[in-house]
Coordinates of C-alpha atoms in Angstrom, one line a residue:
X1454 CA -24.0 39.4 -14.0
X1455 CA -27.3 38.2 -12.5
X1456 CA -29.3 35.5 -14.3
X1457 CA -33.0 36.2 -14.8
X1458 CA -35.9 33.8 -15.6
X1459 CA -39.5 34.7 -16.6
X1460 CA -42.6 32.5 -15.8
X1461 CA -45.9 33.6 -17.4
X1462 CA -48.6 31.7 -19.2
X1463 CA -49.0 34.4 -21.8
X1464 CA -46.4 33.9 -24.6
X1465 CA -46.8 37.5 -25.8
X1466 CA -45.8 38.8 -22.3
X1467 CA -42.8 36.5 -22.2
X1468 CA -41.6 37.5 -25.7
X1469 CA -42.2 41.2 -25.0
X1470 CA -40.1 41.1 -21.8
X1471 CA -37.4 38.9 -23.4
X1472 CA -37.1 41.2 -26.5
X1473 CA -37.6 44.7 -25.0
X1474 CA -34.5 44.6 -22.7
X1475 CA -30.8 44.6 -23.8
X1476 CA -29.9 42.1 -21.1
X1477 CA -26.2 42.1 -21.5
X1478 CA -26.0 45.9 -21.7
X1479 CA -28.0 46.2 -18.5
X1480 CA -25.8 43.7 -16.7
X1481 CA -28.0 40.6 -16.7
X1482 CA -28.2 37.2 -18.4
X1483 CA -31.6 36.1 -19.7
X1484 CA -31.5 32.3 -19.0
X1485 CA -34.9 31.2 -20.0
X1486 CA -38.7 31.3 -19.6
X1487 CA -41.6 28.9 -18.9
X1488 CA -45.4 28.9 -19.2
X1489 CA -46.3 27.8 -15.7
X1490 CA -44.7 26.9 -12.3
X1491 CA -44.7 23.2 -12.9
X1492 CA -42.7 23.6 -16.2
X1493 CA -40.5 26.2 -14.6
X1494 CA -39.3 24.2 -11.6
X1495 CA -36.9 21.8 -13.4
X1496 CA -35.5 24.8 -15.4
X1497 CA -35.0 26.8 -12.2
X1498 CA -33.1 23.8 -10.7
X1499 CA -30.9 23.5 -13.8
X1500 CA -30.1 27.2 -14.5
X1501 CA -30.2 28.5 -10.9
X1502 CA -31.4 32.1 -11.8
X1503 CA -30.6 34.9 -9.3
X1504 CA -33.9 36.6 -10.0
X1505 CA -37.2 35.0 -10.8
X1506 CA -40.0 37.0 -12.4
X1507 CA -43.3 35.2 -12.2
X1508 CA -47.0 35.9 -12.9
X1509 CA -49.5 35.0 -10.2
X1510 CA -52.4 33.6 -12.2
X1511 CA -51.2 30.5 -14.2
X1512 CA -52.6 27.0 -14.8
X1513 CA -51.3 23.9 -13.1
X1514 CA -49.1 25.8 -10.6
X1515 CA -49.6 29.5 -10.0
X1516 CA -47.0 32.1 -9.1
X1517 CA -47.6 32.0 -5.3
X1518 CA -47.2 28.2 -5.2
X1519 CA -44.0 28.4 -7.2
X1520 CA -42.7 31.2 -5.0
X1521 CA -43.4 29.2 -1.8
X1522 CA -41.4 26.2 -3.2
X1523 CA -38.5 28.4 -4.5
X1524 CA -38.2 30.3 -1.2
X1525 CA -38.0 27.0 0.7
X1526 CA -35.6 25.2 -1.6
X1527 CA -33.5 28.2 -2.8
X1528 CA -33.8 31.0 -0.2
X1529 CA -31.1 33.2 -1.8
X1530 CA -33.1 33.5 -5.1
X1531 CA -35.0 36.8 -5.4
X1532 CA -38.6 36.7 -6.6
X1533 CA -40.5 39.5 -8.4
X1534 CA -44.3 39.0 -8.7
X1535 CA -46.3 40.3 -11.7
X1536 CA -50.0 40.4 -11.9
X1537 CA -52.8 41.8 -13.9
X1538 CA -55.1 41.7 -10.9
X1539 CA -54.9 44.8 -8.8
X1540 CA -56.2 43.0 -5.7
X1541 CA -54.7 43.7 -2.2
X1542 CA -54.9 40.0 -1.1
X1543 CA -52.4 39.0 -3.8
X1544 CA -49.9 41.6 -2.6
X1545 CA -50.4 40.4 1.0
X1546 CA -49.7 36.8 0.1
X1547 CA -46.7 37.8 -2.0
X1548 CA -45.2 39.9 0.8
X1549 CA -45.8 37.1 3.3
X1550 CA -43.8 34.8 1.1
X1551 CA -40.9 37.2 1.0
X1552 CA -40.9 38.5 -2.6
X1553 CA -38.7 41.4 -3.5
X1554 CA -41.3 43.4 -5.5
X1555 CA -44.9 43.3 -6.7
X1556 CA -45.8 45.0 -9.9
X1557 CA -48.8 45.2 -12.2
X1558 CA -48.9 44.2 -15.9
X1559 CA -48.3 45.7 -18.3
X1560 CA -44.8 46.9 -17.2
X1561 CA -42.5 49.0 -19.4
X1562 CA -38.9 48.1 -20.1
X1563 CA -37.6 51.1 -18.1
X1564 CA -39.8 50.1 -15.1
X1565 CA -38.6 46.5 -15.2
X1566 CA -34.9 47.5 -15.5
X1567 CA -35.3 49.8 -12.5
X1568 CA -36.8 47.0 -10.4
X1569 CA -34.1 44.5 -11.6
X1570 CA -31.3 47.0 -10.8
X1571 CA -32.7 47.5 -7.3
X1572 CA -32.9 43.7 -6.7
X1573 CA -29.4 43.2 -8.1
X1574 CA -28.0 45.8 -5.8
X1575 CA -29.6 44.1 -2.8
X1576 CA -28.0 40.7 -3.9
X1577 CA -24.6 42.4 -4.1
X1578 CA -25.0 43.9 -0.7
X1579 CA -26.0 40.6 0.9
X1580 CA -23.1 38.7 -0.7
X1581 CA -20.7 41.4 0.4
X1582 CA -22.0 41.2 4.0
X1583 CA -21.9 37.4 4.0
X1584 CA -18.3 37.4 2.7
X1585 CA -17.1 40.0 5.3
X1586 CA -18.8 38.0 8.1
X1587 CA -17.3 34.6 7.0
X1588 CA -13.7 35.6 6.2
X1589 CA -11.2 36.4 8.9
X1590 CA -7.8 37.9 8.7
X1591 CA -6.2 34.5 9.3
X1592 CA -8.3 32.9 6.5
X1593 CA -7.4 35.7 4.1
X1594 CA -3.7 35.4 4.7
X1595 CA -3.8 31.6 4.5
X1596 CA -5.7 31.8 1.2
X1597 CA -3.1 34.2 -0.2
X1598 CA -0.3 31.8 0.8
X1599 CA -2.2 28.9 -0.6
X1600 CA -2.9 30.6 -3.9
X1601 CA -6.7 30.2 -3.3
X1602 CA -7.8 33.8 -3.8
X1603 CA -7.4 36.3 -6.7
X1604 CA -5.9 39.8 -6.4
X1605 CA -9.2 41.8 -6.7
X1606 CA -11.0 39.5 -4.2
X1607 CA -8.0 39.7 -1.8
X1608 CA -8.0 43.5 -1.9
X1609 CA -11.7 43.7 -1.4
X1610 CA -11.6 41.3 1.5
X1611 CA -8.7 43.1 3.1
X1612 CA -10.6 46.4 2.9
X1613 CA -13.6 44.8 4.6
X1614 CA -11.3 43.5 7.3
X1615 CA -9.4 46.8 7.6
X1616 CA -6.2 45.1 6.7
X1617 CA -3.5 47.0 4.8
X1618 CA -2.5 44.7 2.0
X1619 CA -1.2 46.8 -0.9
X1620 CA 2.6 47.3 -1.1
X1621 CA 5.4 47.5 -3.5
X1622 CA 7.2 44.3 -2.3
X1623 CA 6.3 41.1 -0.5
X1624 CA 8.1 38.1 0.9
X1625 CA 7.1 35.2 3.2
X1626 CA 9.0 33.8 6.2
X1627 CA 7.9 30.7 8.0
X1628 CA 8.9 30.0 11.7
X1629 CA 8.5 26.4 12.9
X1630 CA 8.5 26.9 16.7
X1631 CA 9.4 23.9 18.8
X1632 CA 9.0 24.2 22.6
X1633 CA 11.5 22.2 24.6
X1634 CA 8.8 21.1 27.0
X1635 CA 5.1 21.0 26.5
X1636 CA 3.8 23.4 23.8
X1637 CA 2.7 26.6 25.5
X1638 CA 0.3 28.6 23.3
X1639 CA 0.8 31.8 25.4
X1640 CA 4.5 31.6 24.9
X1641 CA 4.1 31.2 21.1
X1642 CA 1.7 34.1 21.0
X1643 CA 4.1 36.3 22.9
X1644 CA 6.9 35.3 20.6
X1645 CA 4.7 36.3 17.6
X1646 CA 4.1 39.7 19.1
X1647 CA 7.8 40.2 19.9
X1648 CA 8.7 39.2 16.3
X1649 CA 6.2 41.7 14.8
X1650 CA 7.6 44.4 17.2
X1651 CA 11.1 43.8 16.1
X1652 CA 10.2 44.0 12.4
X1653 CA 8.0 47.1 12.7
X1654 CA 10.7 49.8 12.3
X1655 CA 11.4 48.8 8.7
X1656 CA 8.6 46.6 7.3
X1657 CA 5.0 45.6 8.2
X1658 CA 4.4 42.0 9.1
X1659 CA 1.1 40.2 8.6
X1660 CA 1.2 36.9 10.4
X1661 CA -1.0 33.9 11.1
X1662 CA -0.6 30.4 12.5
X1663 CA -0.8 27.7 9.9
X1664 CA -0.7 25.1 12.7
X1665 CA -0.4 25.2 16.4
X1666 CA 3.3 25.9 16.3
X1667 CA 4.0 27.1 12.7
X1668 CA 3.9 30.9 12.3
X1669 CA 3.7 32.3 8.7
X1670 CA 4.8 35.9 8.2
X1671 CA 4.0 38.0 5.1
X1672 CA 6.5 40.9 5.1
X1673 CA 5.5 43.9 3.1
X1674 CA 7.4 47.2 2.5
X1675 CA 8.2 49.9 0.0
X1676 CA 11.9 49.0 -0.6
X1677 CA 13.4 45.6 -1.6
X1678 CA 16.5 46.3 0.6
X1679 CA 14.4 46.7 3.7
X1680 CA 12.6 43.4 3.2
X1681 CA 15.8 41.6 2.3
X1682 CA 17.5 43.0 5.4
X1683 CA 14.6 41.9 7.6
X1684 CA 14.4 38.4 6.0
X1685 CA 18.1 37.9 6.8
X1686 CA 17.5 39.0 10.4
X1687 CA 14.6 36.7 10.8
X1688 CA 16.7 33.6 9.9
X1689 CA 19.7 34.9 11.8
X1690 CA 19.8 37.5 14.6
X1691 CA 16.1 37.8 15.4
X1692 CA 15.7 34.0 15.4
X1693 CA 18.6 33.6 17.8
X1694 CA 17.2 36.3 20.2
X1695 CA 13.7 34.7 20.2
X1696 CA 15.1 31.3 20.9
X1697 CA 17.1 32.6 23.9
X1698 CA 14.3 34.8 25.2
X1699 CA 11.5 32.2 25.0
X1700 CA 13.5 29.0 25.5
X1701 CA 12.4 27.4 22.2
X1702 CA 13.9 26.0 19.0
X1703 CA 13.0 27.7 15.7
X1704 CA 13.4 26.4 12.2
X1705 CA 13.0 29.1 9.5
X1706 CA 12.1 29.1 5.9
X1707 CA 12.6 32.2 3.7
X1708 CA 10.8 32.9 0.3
X1709 CA 11.9 35.2 -2.5
X1710 CA 11.0 38.8 -2.9
X1711 CA 7.8 39.4 -5.0
X1712 CA 6.3 42.5 -6.5
X1713 CA 2.7 41.3 -6.9
X1714 CA 0.0 40.2 -4.4
X1715 CA -0.2 36.9 -6.3
X1716 CA 3.5 36.4 -5.8
X1717 CA 2.9 35.9 -2.1
X1718 CA 1.9 32.3 -3.0
X1719 CA 5.1 31.7 -4.8
X1720 CA 7.2 33.1 -2.0
X1721 CA 5.3 30.9 0.5
X1722 CA 6.1 27.7 -1.6
X1723 CA 9.8 28.7 -1.6
X1724 CA 9.7 29.3 2.1
X1725 CA 8.2 25.9 2.7
X1726 CA 11.0 24.2 0.7
X1727 CA 13.7 26.3 2.5
X1728 CA 12.3 25.4 5.9
X1729 CA 12.4 21.7 5.0
X1730 CA 16.1 21.9 4.0
X1731 CA 17.0 24.1 7.0
X1732 CA 15.3 21.7 9.5
X1733 CA 17.1 18.7 8.0
X1734 CA 20.4 20.7 8.3
X1735 CA 19.8 21.7 11.9
X1736 CA 18.9 18.1 12.9
X1737 CA 22.0 16.8 11.1
X1738 CA 24.3 19.3 12.8
X1739 CA 22.8 18.4 16.2
X1740 CA 23.6 14.8 15.6
X1741 CA 27.1 15.6 14.4
X1742 CA 27.8 17.5 17.6
X1743 CA 27.1 14.4 19.7
X1744 CA 29.9 12.4 18.0
X1745 CA 33.2 12.2 19.7
X1746 CA 35.7 11.1 17.1
X1747 CA 39.5 10.8 17.3
X1748 CA 40.1 12.4 13.8
X1749 CA 39.8 16.1 13.1
X1750 CA 38.2 16.5 9.6
X1751 CA 38.1 19.9 7.9
X1752 CA 36.1 20.2 4.7
X1753 CA 36.4 23.3 2.6
X1754 CA 32.7 23.7 1.9
X1755 CA 33.2 27.1 0.2
X1756 CA 35.4 25.4 -2.4
X1757 CA 33.0 22.6 -2.9
X1758 CA 30.1 25.0 -3.5
X1759 CA 32.1 27.3 -5.8
X1760 CA 33.0 24.3 -8.0
X1761 CA 29.2 23.4 -8.0
X1762 CA 28.6 26.9 -9.6
X1763 CA 31.4 27.1 -12.1
X1764 CA 33.1 23.7 -12.3
X1765 CA 33.2 21.6 -15.5
X1766 CA 32.6 17.8 -15.9
X1767 CA 36.1 17.2 -17.2
X1768 CA 37.7 18.3 -13.9
X1769 CA 35.1 16.7 -11.6
X1770 CA 36.7 13.4 -10.7
X1771 CA 40.1 14.9 -9.9
X1772 CA 38.5 17.8 -7.9
X1773 CA 36.4 15.4 -5.8
X1774 CA 39.3 13.1 -5.0
X1775 CA 41.4 16.1 -3.8
X1776 CA 38.5 17.7 -1.9
X1777 CA 37.6 14.4 -0.1
X1778 CA 41.1 13.4 0.8
X1779 CA 40.6 13.9 4.5
X1780 CA 37.6 11.6 4.5
X1781 CA 40.1 8.7 4.0
X1782 CA 40.6 8.7 7.8
X1783 CA 37.0 7.6 8.4
X1784 CA 36.0 4.0 9.2
X1785 CA 32.7 4.0 7.1
X1786 CA 31.6 0.7 8.4
X1787 CA 32.2 1.3 12.1
X1788 CA 30.7 4.8 12.5
X1789 CA 27.8 6.8 11.0
X1790 CA 29.9 10.0 11.4
X1791 CA 30.7 10.0 7.6
X1792 CA 27.0 9.8 6.8
X1793 CA 26.2 12.9 8.8
X1794 CA 29.1 14.8 7.3
X1795 CA 28.0 14.0 3.7
X1796 CA 24.4 14.6 4.5
X1797 CA 25.2 18.1 5.8
X1798 CA 27.2 18.8 2.7
X1799 CA 24.4 17.6 0.5
X1800 CA 21.8 19.8 2.1
X1801 CA 24.0 22.8 1.8
X1802 CA 24.7 22.0 -1.9
X1803 CA 20.9 21.6 -2.5
X1804 CA 20.2 25.0 -1.0
X1805 CA 22.8 26.7 -3.1
X1806 CA 21.7 24.9 -6.3
X1807 CA 18.1 25.9 -5.8
X1808 CA 19.1 29.5 -5.3
X1809 CA 21.6 29.7 -8.1
X1810 CA 20.0 27.6 -10.8
X1811 CA 16.3 28.6 -10.3
X1812 CA 15.2 25.0 -10.2
X1813 CA 11.7 24.0 -9.4
X1814 CA 12.5 20.5 -8.2
X1815 CA 10.8 19.4 -5.0
X1816 CA 13.7 18.7 -2.6
X1817 CA 11.9 16.2 -0.3
X1818 CA 12.0 13.3 -2.7
X1819 CA 15.4 13.9 -4.1
X1820 CA 17.1 14.4 -0.7
X1821 CA 15.5 11.2 0.6
X1822 CA 17.0 9.2 -2.3
X1823 CA 20.4 10.7 -1.8
X1824 CA 20.4 9.9 1.9
X1825 CA 19.7 6.3 1.1
X1826 CA 22.7 6.4 -1.3
X1827 CA 24.9 7.8 1.5
X1828 CA 24.0 5.0 3.8
X1829 CA 25.3 2.5 1.3
X1830 CA 28.9 4.0 1.4
X1831 CA 31.3 1.5 2.8
X1832 CA 34.7 2.9 1.7
X1833 CA 36.4 6.1 0.6
X1834 CA 36.0 5.2 -3.1
X1835 CA 32.3 4.9 -2.6
X1836 CA 32.3 8.4 -1.0
X1837 CA 34.1 9.9 -4.1
X1838 CA 31.6 8.2 -6.4
X1839 CA 28.7 9.6 -4.4
X1840 CA 30.1 13.2 -4.6
X1841 CA 30.6 12.9 -8.3
X1842 CA 27.0 11.7 -8.8
X1843 CA 25.8 14.6 -6.6
X1844 CA 27.6 17.1 -8.9
X1845 CA 26.1 15.4 -11.9
X1846 CA 22.6 15.7 -10.6
X1847 CA 22.9 19.3 -9.6
X1848 CA 24.7 20.3 -12.8
X1849 CA 21.6 18.9 -14.6
X1850 CA 19.7 21.8 -13.0
X1851 CA 22.4 24.2 -14.1
X1852 CA 22.1 22.9 -17.7
X1853 CA 18.3 23.3 -17.7
X1854 CA 18.7 26.8 -16.4
X1855 CA 21.2 27.8 -19.0
X1856 CA 19.1 26.7 -22.0
X1857 CA 16.4 29.2 -20.9
X1858 CA 13.8 26.5 -20.5
X1859 CA 12.8 26.6 -24.1
X1860 CA 11.1 23.2 -24.1
X1861 CA 9.1 24.0 -20.9
X1862 CA 7.9 27.4 -22.3
X1863 CA 6.8 25.6 -25.5
X1864 CA 4.9 22.9 -23.5
X1865 CA 3.2 25.6 -21.5
X1866 CA 2.1 27.5 -24.5
X1867 CA 0.8 24.4 -26.3
X1868 CA -1.1 23.4 -23.2
X1869 CA -2.7 26.9 -22.8
X1870 CA -3.7 26.9 -26.4
X1871 CA -5.5 23.5 -26.0
X1872 CA -7.1 24.3 -22.6
X1873 CA -7.8 28.1 -22.7
X1874 CA -11.6 27.5 -22.6
X1875 CA -11.3 25.6 -19.3
X1876 CA -12.4 28.0 -16.6
X1877 CA -10.5 25.9 -14.0
X1878 CA -7.2 26.4 -15.8
X1879 CA -4.7 27.9 -13.3
X1880 CA -1.0 28.2 -12.6
X1881 CA -1.1 25.1 -10.4
X1882 CA -2.8 23.0 -13.1
X1883 CA -0.3 24.1 -15.8
X1884 CA 2.6 23.5 -13.4
X1885 CA 1.4 20.0 -12.7
X1886 CA 1.2 19.4 -16.5
X1887 CA 4.9 20.4 -17.1
X1888 CA 6.0 18.8 -13.8
X1889 CA 7.7 21.7 -12.1
X1890 CA 6.6 23.7 -9.1
X1891 CA 4.1 26.6 -9.5
X1892 CA 6.5 29.2 -8.1
X1893 CA 9.3 28.2 -10.3
X1894 CA 7.2 28.1 -13.4
X1895 CA 5.9 31.6 -12.7
X1896 CA 9.4 33.0 -12.4
X1897 CA 10.8 31.1 -15.5
X1898 CA 7.8 32.1 -17.7
X1899 CA 8.1 35.8 -16.7
X1900 CA 11.9 35.8 -17.2
X1901 CA 11.8 34.1 -20.6
X1902 CA 8.7 35.7 -22.2
X1903 CA 8.5 39.2 -20.5
X1904 CA 4.9 38.6 -19.4
X1905 CA 3.3 36.7 -16.6
X1906 CA 1.5 33.4 -17.2
X1907 CA -1.8 35.0 -16.3
X1908 CA -1.2 37.8 -18.8
X1909 CA -0.4 35.2 -21.5
X1910 CA -3.6 33.3 -20.8
X1911 CA -5.6 36.5 -20.9
X1912 CA -4.1 37.4 -24.2
X1913 CA -5.0 34.0 -25.7
X1914 CA -8.5 34.1 -24.4
X1915 CA -9.3 37.7 -25.5
X1916 CA -7.7 36.9 -28.9
X1917 CA -10.1 34.0 -29.3
X1918 CA -13.0 36.1 -28.2
X1919 CA -12.2 38.7 -30.8
X1920 CA -12.1 36.0 -33.5
X1921 CA -15.5 34.6 -32.3
X1922 CA -17.1 38.1 -32.3
X1923 CA -16.1 38.6 -35.9
X1924 CA -17.0 35.1 -37.2
X1925 CA -20.1 34.0 -35.3
X1926 CA -23.4 35.4 -34.1
X1927 CA -23.0 34.1 -30.6
X1928 CA -24.0 36.4 -27.8
X1929 CA -21.3 38.1 -25.7
X1930 CA -22.1 36.0 -22.6
X1931 CA -21.9 32.8 -24.7
X1932 CA -18.5 33.8 -26.1
X1933 CA -17.3 34.5 -22.5
X1934 CA -18.1 30.9 -21.5
X1935 CA -16.5 29.6 -24.7
X1936 CA -13.1 31.2 -23.9
X1937 CA -13.0 30.3 -20.2
X1938 CA -14.8 33.0 -18.3
X1939 CA -17.8 32.1 -16.2
X1940 CA -18.6 35.7 -15.4
X1941 CA -19.7 37.6 -18.5
X1942 CA -19.5 40.9 -16.7
X1943 CA -15.9 40.4 -15.8
X1944 CA -15.2 39.2 -19.3
X1945 CA -16.8 42.4 -20.8
X1946 CA -14.7 44.7 -18.5
X1947 CA -11.5 42.7 -19.3
X1948 CA -12.2 42.8 -23.0
X1949 CA -12.6 46.6 -22.9
X1950 CA -9.4 47.0 -20.9
X1951 CA -7.5 44.9 -23.4
X1952 CA -9.0 46.3 -26.6
X1953 CA -10.4 49.7 -25.7
X1954 CA -13.9 48.6 -26.8
X1955 CA -16.7 46.6 -25.4
X1956 CA -17.5 43.3 -27.1
X1957 CA -20.5 44.9 -28.8
X1958 CA -18.5 47.9 -30.0
X1959 CA -15.9 45.5 -31.4
X1960 CA -18.4 43.4 -33.2
X1961 CA -20.1 46.5 -34.7
X1962 CA -16.8 47.8 -35.9
X1963 CA -16.1 44.5 -37.6
X1964 CA -19.5 44.7 -39.3
X1965 CA -18.8 48.2 -40.5
X1966 CA -15.4 47.2 -41.8
X1967 CA -16.9 44.2 -43.8
X1968 CA -19.7 46.5 -45.1
X1969 CA -17.0 49.0 -46.3
X1970 CA -15.0 46.3 -48.0
X1971 CA -18.1 45.0 -49.8
X1972 CA -18.9 48.4 -51.1
X1973 CA -15.4 48.8 -52.4
X1974 CA -15.7 45.4 -54.2
X1975 CA -19.0 46.5 -55.7
X1976 CA -17.4 49.7 -57.0
X1977 CA -14.5 47.8 -58.5
X1978 CA -16.9 45.4 -60.3
X1979 CA -18.9 48.3 -61.6
X1980 CA -15.8 50.0 -62.9

């Protein structure tokens, strides 16, 4: 909705224009008026109207002087000149200053609305053109992964860029490409093209470079199985082939499957975490391969991870001592080999725990702390104590998962109820408040409540708006601001989508209901 301001020294003219137009219905916000240009300037700076309607002949500062200042300081603002003087020189001066229209007083409501609609359409067209010129495919994809763009805006931008974005399923894969010699941009670009070629038979891949050597791929397709198959290939077969073909090392990160465009952001966050753990694992394995030890140690990792999923605390100590019996052979003080063995086992346990227990814990800090604990191990008994503590920490995630996150959901709902009128409220802000990652919060909230966090926030906001429409005389655009929407037009469309009525229709229905109840009470009293 475009904001409109009137400047005219005749109060009857200002009042007539203000009262003869149903501004909200016509898609505008009447944000104020002033009696001359000098009075208007500070109001214009404060309210930043999109369209300024000004008379020419006014005391102190006339309309042409005001227009010249506005055009210089706020070039995007559109100016409409009104005048009761049908003289060509005024029109010439106005046109030279770049006004959008020049009309004679008196002007009817229908004529004014027609001019405003024409100017509004021009503003929309200019904004659309500026957006299409400024955004690139890479910027669009980066904003999607970063959670910096809404669904409708993303679809609109993709259409302007001729990018096919809509799909049934999405997932993100990150490839961190490390050239063995100097980084060769041509090699990396060729690798990107080869990756997209290999994925093309089953799914579409939209890719961009987040940094010089980090390739982010958004996989989209019509079946979950196809995307899951390709994700597995990216981290396995395809990755190995690309490393061999281009002589590079690649660390991969894989995000979960999502059904909404907004889910691309959550999948990206998960891919980032997965890449971090995978890179640590690969570096650790490379270090392990350099050791030449006289003992042959075989750890049953599958058994260790199965106990992580289904084991019980009462059996923990005996299980750990039996599992770690071969580690007795190690000289913990003389060689770091034990550190790398436990570090590798810890990283694998972390990956399994995050996948199995739906945890939102950031692994970077926790893994760093555990690595410091491993370095302190000086004997086999210390090793067993470390593994017991590792189970204890990861089982805490399992416990939190099993109680359905009741406390977290309650905290989220309480926070939304207290902050719904904050237009900056977002998934990221709420996640920071409850101290878990945005992607995890989104999944948990949807699983536990049956609706997305955005749907819940919208439900609360529209409910509050319904209450205000019934109990106050505030205008629709004022109520929109009160419940957290800075775009009244968007609020009106959303309100109708949720309730089946416009805000005005809902308010009128409430008035009719109250009138009917009063009439019934009067009848009862008469009887």
